[in-house]
mmCIF file of C-alpha atoms (C1' of nucleotides) in Angstrom:
data_model
loop_
_atom_site.group_PDB
_atom_site.id
_atom_site.type_symbol
_atom_site.label_atom_id
_atom_site.label_comp_id
_atom_site.label_asym_id
_atom_site.label_seq_id
_atom_site.Cartn_x
_atom_site.Cartn_y
_atom_site.Cartn_z
ATOM 1 C CA MET A 1 20.232 -17.058 157.890
ATOM 2 C CA THR A 2 18.997 -14.005 156.127
ATOM 3 C CA GLY A 3 16.148 -13.577 158.580
ATOM 4 C CA PRO A 4 12.431 -13.632 157.860
ATOM 5 C CA SER A 5 11.448 -12.674 154.339
ATOM 6 C CA SER A 6 9.504 -9.526 153.600
ATOM 7 C CA TYR A 7 6.472 -11.647 152.896
ATOM 8 C CA GLN A 8 6.627 -13.261 156.332
ATOM 9 C CA ARG A 9 6.829 -9.894 158.031
ATOM 10 C CA ILE A 10 3.891 -8.677 155.973
ATOM 11 C CA TYR A 11 1.773 -11.693 156.855
ATOM 12 C CA ALA A 12 2.624 -11.282 160.537
ATOM 13 C CA ALA A 13 1.503 -7.644 160.398
ATOM 14 C CA VAL A 14 -1.771 -8.559 158.676
ATOM 15 C CA ARG A 15 -2.509 -11.144 161.360
ATOM 16 C CA ARG A 16 -2.382 -8.361 163.927
ATOM 17 C CA ILE A 17 -5.420 -6.598 162.469
ATOM 18 C CA PRO A 18 -8.286 -7.255 164.915
ATOM 19 C CA LYS A 19 -11.486 -8.835 163.677
ATOM 20 C CA GLY A 20 -13.992 -6.142 162.777
ATOM 21 C CA ARG A 21 -11.285 -3.684 161.749
ATOM 22 C CA VAL A 22 -9.478 -2.910 158.522
ATOM 23 C CA SER A 23 -6.037 -1.520 157.727
ATOM 24 C CA THR A 24 -4.344 -0.204 154.624
ATOM 25 C CA TYR A 25 -1.510 -1.474 152.442
ATOM 26 C CA GLY A 26 0.652 1.451 153.434
ATOM 27 C CA ALA A 27 0.018 0.999 157.160
ATOM 28 C CA ILE A 28 0.803 -2.712 156.983
ATOM 29 C CA ALA A 29 4.012 -1.945 155.142
ATOM 30 C CA ARG A 30 5.019 0.325 157.993
ATOM 31 C CA VAL A 31 4.212 -2.211 160.689
ATOM 32 C CA ALA A 32 6.225 -4.770 158.731
ATOM 33 C CA GLY A 33 9.190 -2.430 158.639
ATOM 34 C CA LEU A 34 8.798 -1.770 154.929
ATOM 35 C CA ASP A 35 7.787 1.860 155.008
ATOM 36 C CA GLY A 36 6.925 3.190 151.593
ATOM 37 C CA GLN A 37 6.572 -0.237 150.048
ATOM 38 C CA ALA A 38 2.806 -0.530 150.087
ATOM 39 C CA ARG A 39 2.997 -2.122 146.698
ATOM 40 C CA GLN A 40 4.929 -5.044 148.071
ATOM 41 C CA VAL A 41 2.122 -5.693 150.519
ATOM 42 C CA GLY A 42 -0.345 -6.111 147.687
ATOM 43 C CA TYR A 43 2.149 -8.285 145.897
ATOM 44 C CA ALA A 44 2.601 -10.495 148.954
ATOM 45 C CA LEU A 45 -1.128 -10.849 149.526
ATOM 46 C CA SER A 46 -1.732 -11.821 145.932
ATOM 47 C CA ALA A 47 0.725 -14.662 146.474
ATOM 48 C CA LEU A 48 -1.249 -16.120 149.373
ATOM 49 C CA PRO A 49 -2.642 -19.592 148.753
ATOM 50 C CA SER A 50 -6.385 -20.041 149.057
ATOM 51 C CA GLY A 51 -7.335 -21.259 152.493
ATOM 52 C CA SER A 52 -4.637 -19.242 154.180
ATOM 53 C CA SER A 53 -5.341 -18.185 157.757
ATOM 54 C CA VAL A 54 -3.985 -14.706 156.995
ATOM 55 C CA PRO A 55 -6.927 -12.249 157.163
ATOM 56 C CA TRP A 56 -6.055 -10.576 153.860
ATOM 57 C CA HIS A 57 -9.616 -9.280 153.468
ATOM 58 C CA ARG A 58 -8.954 -6.718 156.230
ATOM 59 C CA VAL A 59 -6.442 -4.896 154.050
ATOM 60 C CA ILE A 60 -7.861 -2.139 151.862
ATOM 61 C CA ASN A 61 -6.307 0.886 150.176
ATOM 62 C CA ALA A 62 -5.676 4.299 151.705
ATOM 63 C CA GLN A 63 -8.808 5.674 150.070
ATOM 64 C CA GLY A 64 -10.952 3.283 152.060
ATOM 65 C CA ARG A 65 -11.811 1.239 148.997
ATOM 66 C CA LEU A 66 -11.505 -2.477 148.314
ATOM 67 C CA SER A 67 -8.840 -2.791 145.658
ATOM 68 C CA LEU A 68 -10.369 -6.037 144.522
ATOM 69 C CA GLU A 69 -13.742 -4.390 143.962
ATOM 70 C CA ARG A 70 -12.613 -3.595 140.437
ATOM 71 C CA ALA A 71 -10.982 -6.945 139.815
ATOM 72 C CA ALA A 72 -12.788 -9.215 137.412
ATOM 73 C CA SER A 73 -12.365 -12.215 139.697
ATOM 74 C CA GLY A 74 -14.619 -13.324 142.543
ATOM 75 C CA ALA A 75 -12.056 -12.310 145.123
ATOM 76 C CA GLY A 76 -13.768 -8.955 145.478
ATOM 77 C CA ILE A 77 -17.011 -10.646 146.414
ATOM 78 C CA THR A 78 -15.242 -12.856 148.940
ATOM 79 C CA GLN A 79 -13.546 -9.901 150.551
ATOM 80 C CA ARG A 80 -16.773 -7.971 150.794
ATOM 81 C CA LEU A 81 -18.614 -10.945 152.244
ATOM 82 C CA ARG A 82 -15.993 -11.581 154.899
ATOM 83 C CA LEU A 83 -15.895 -7.939 155.951
ATOM 84 C CA VAL A 84 -19.657 -7.655 156.249
ATOM 85 C CA ARG A 85 -19.716 -10.864 158.258
ATOM 86 C CA GLU A 86 -17.376 -9.208 160.761
ATOM 87 C CA GLY A 87 -19.730 -6.269 161.110
ATOM 88 C CA ILE A 88 -17.900 -3.881 158.828
ATOM 89 C CA VAL A 89 -20.072 -1.646 156.667
ATOM 90 C CA VAL A 90 -19.165 -1.722 152.994
ATOM 91 C CA ASP A 91 -21.155 0.629 150.782
ATOM 92 C CA ALA A 92 -22.329 -0.028 147.231
ATOM 93 C CA GLY A 93 -19.159 1.476 145.835
ATOM 94 C CA GLY A 94 -16.988 -0.909 147.813
ATOM 95 C CA ARG A 95 -15.931 1.695 150.322
ATOM 96 C CA VAL A 96 -15.346 1.418 154.063
ATOM 97 C CA SER A 97 -15.112 4.270 156.566
ATOM 98 C CA LEU A 98 -11.558 4.249 157.881
ATOM 99 C CA GLU A 99 -12.765 6.651 160.554
ATOM 100 C CA LYS A 100 -15.076 4.033 161.990
ATOM 101 C CA PHE A 101 -13.405 0.748 161.092
ATOM 102 C CA GLY A 102 -9.773 1.632 160.563
ATOM 103 C CA TRP A 103 -7.344 -0.171 162.873
ATOM 104 C CA ARG A 104 -5.732 2.568 164.922
ATOM 105 C CA ILE A 105 -2.208 1.635 165.756
ATOM 106 C CA ARG A 106 0.460 3.686 167.448
ATOM 107 C CA ALA A 107 3.977 2.423 167.995
ATOM 108 C CA ALA A 108 4.389 4.965 170.803
ATOM 109 C CA LYS A 109 1.038 5.407 172.522
ATOM 110 C CA ARG A 110 -0.877 2.252 171.862
ATOM 111 C CA ARG A 111 -4.205 2.700 173.626
ATOM 112 C CA ARG A 112 -6.040 -0.198 172.088
ATOM 113 C CA ASP A 113 -5.949 -2.499 169.177
ATOM 114 C "C1'" DC B 1 20.397 -4.838 131.213
ATOM 115 C "C1'" DC B 2 15.852 -2.887 129.573
ATOM 116 C "C1'" DA B 3 10.689 -2.634 129.528
ATOM 117 C "C1'" DC B 4 6.573 -3.632 131.577
ATOM 118 C "C1'" DT B 5 3.406 -4.979 135.137
ATOM 119 C "C1'" DG B 6 1.153 -4.924 139.778
ATOM 120 C "C1'" DA B 7 -4.435 -6.440 145.653
ATOM 121 C "C1'" DC B 8 -0.281 0.988 146.439
ATOM 122 C "C1'" DG B 9 0.395 5.985 147.987
ATOM 123 C "C1'" DA B 10 1.170 10.978 148.076
ATOM 124 C "C1'" DG B 11 1.100 14.956 145.414
ATOM 125 C "C1'" DT B 12 -0.759 18.054 141.749
ATOM 126 C "C1'" DG B 13 -4.181 20.211 138.622
ATOM 127 C "C1'" DG C 1 -14.006 13.112 142.542
ATOM 128 C "C1'" DC C 2 -10.994 12.020 138.371
ATOM 129 C "C1'" DA C 3 -6.647 11.797 135.643
ATOM 130 C "C1'" DC C 4 -1.837 11.839 135.670
ATOM 131 C "C1'" DT C 5 3.083 11.603 137.512
ATOM 132 C "C1'" DC C 6 6.588 9.796 140.268
ATOM 133 C "C1'" DG C 7 8.468 6.797 143.927
ATOM 134 C "C1'" DC C 8 8.717 1.868 145.590
ATOM 135 C "C1'" DC C 9 10.391 -3.007 144.480
ATOM 136 C "C1'" DA C 10 9.983 -8.021 142.975
ATOM 137 C "C1'" DG C 11 8.853 -10.891 139.184
ATOM 138 C "C1'" DT C 12 8.752 -11.871 134.197
ATOM 139 C "C1'" DG C 13 10.247 -11.988 129.260
#
DNA sequence: CCACTGACGAGTG
DNA sequence: GCACTCGCCAGTG
């Protein structure tokens, strides 16, 4: 076998984000062993079928903004709704404080999730 | 094979 | 904060 696909590793990494926290495309890429391929993370998430159990809404960009906020589809609204429902504060501009809600992960010294 | 496109990111001005 | 460039890589025509 060729081992798990990149997509599978990405989905597994996204599932690790605790409820009430958010992570970034770049950080997920790193956890998935795809350092520097943040773009692939977005590509993988866009391929998710509706109804997936993967918490894709917890993935935002490195600037703390919801990438779908600009999108013309309703996905941006869904993401915002899900985040707020988990207690995450999303401002009018579709921004989240990574300082307060960012998932802090350390491969070496992992104090908490 | 080439060109272009993306739910991205870091760097520069 | 905004605009632009370059690096990444899979999918599409």
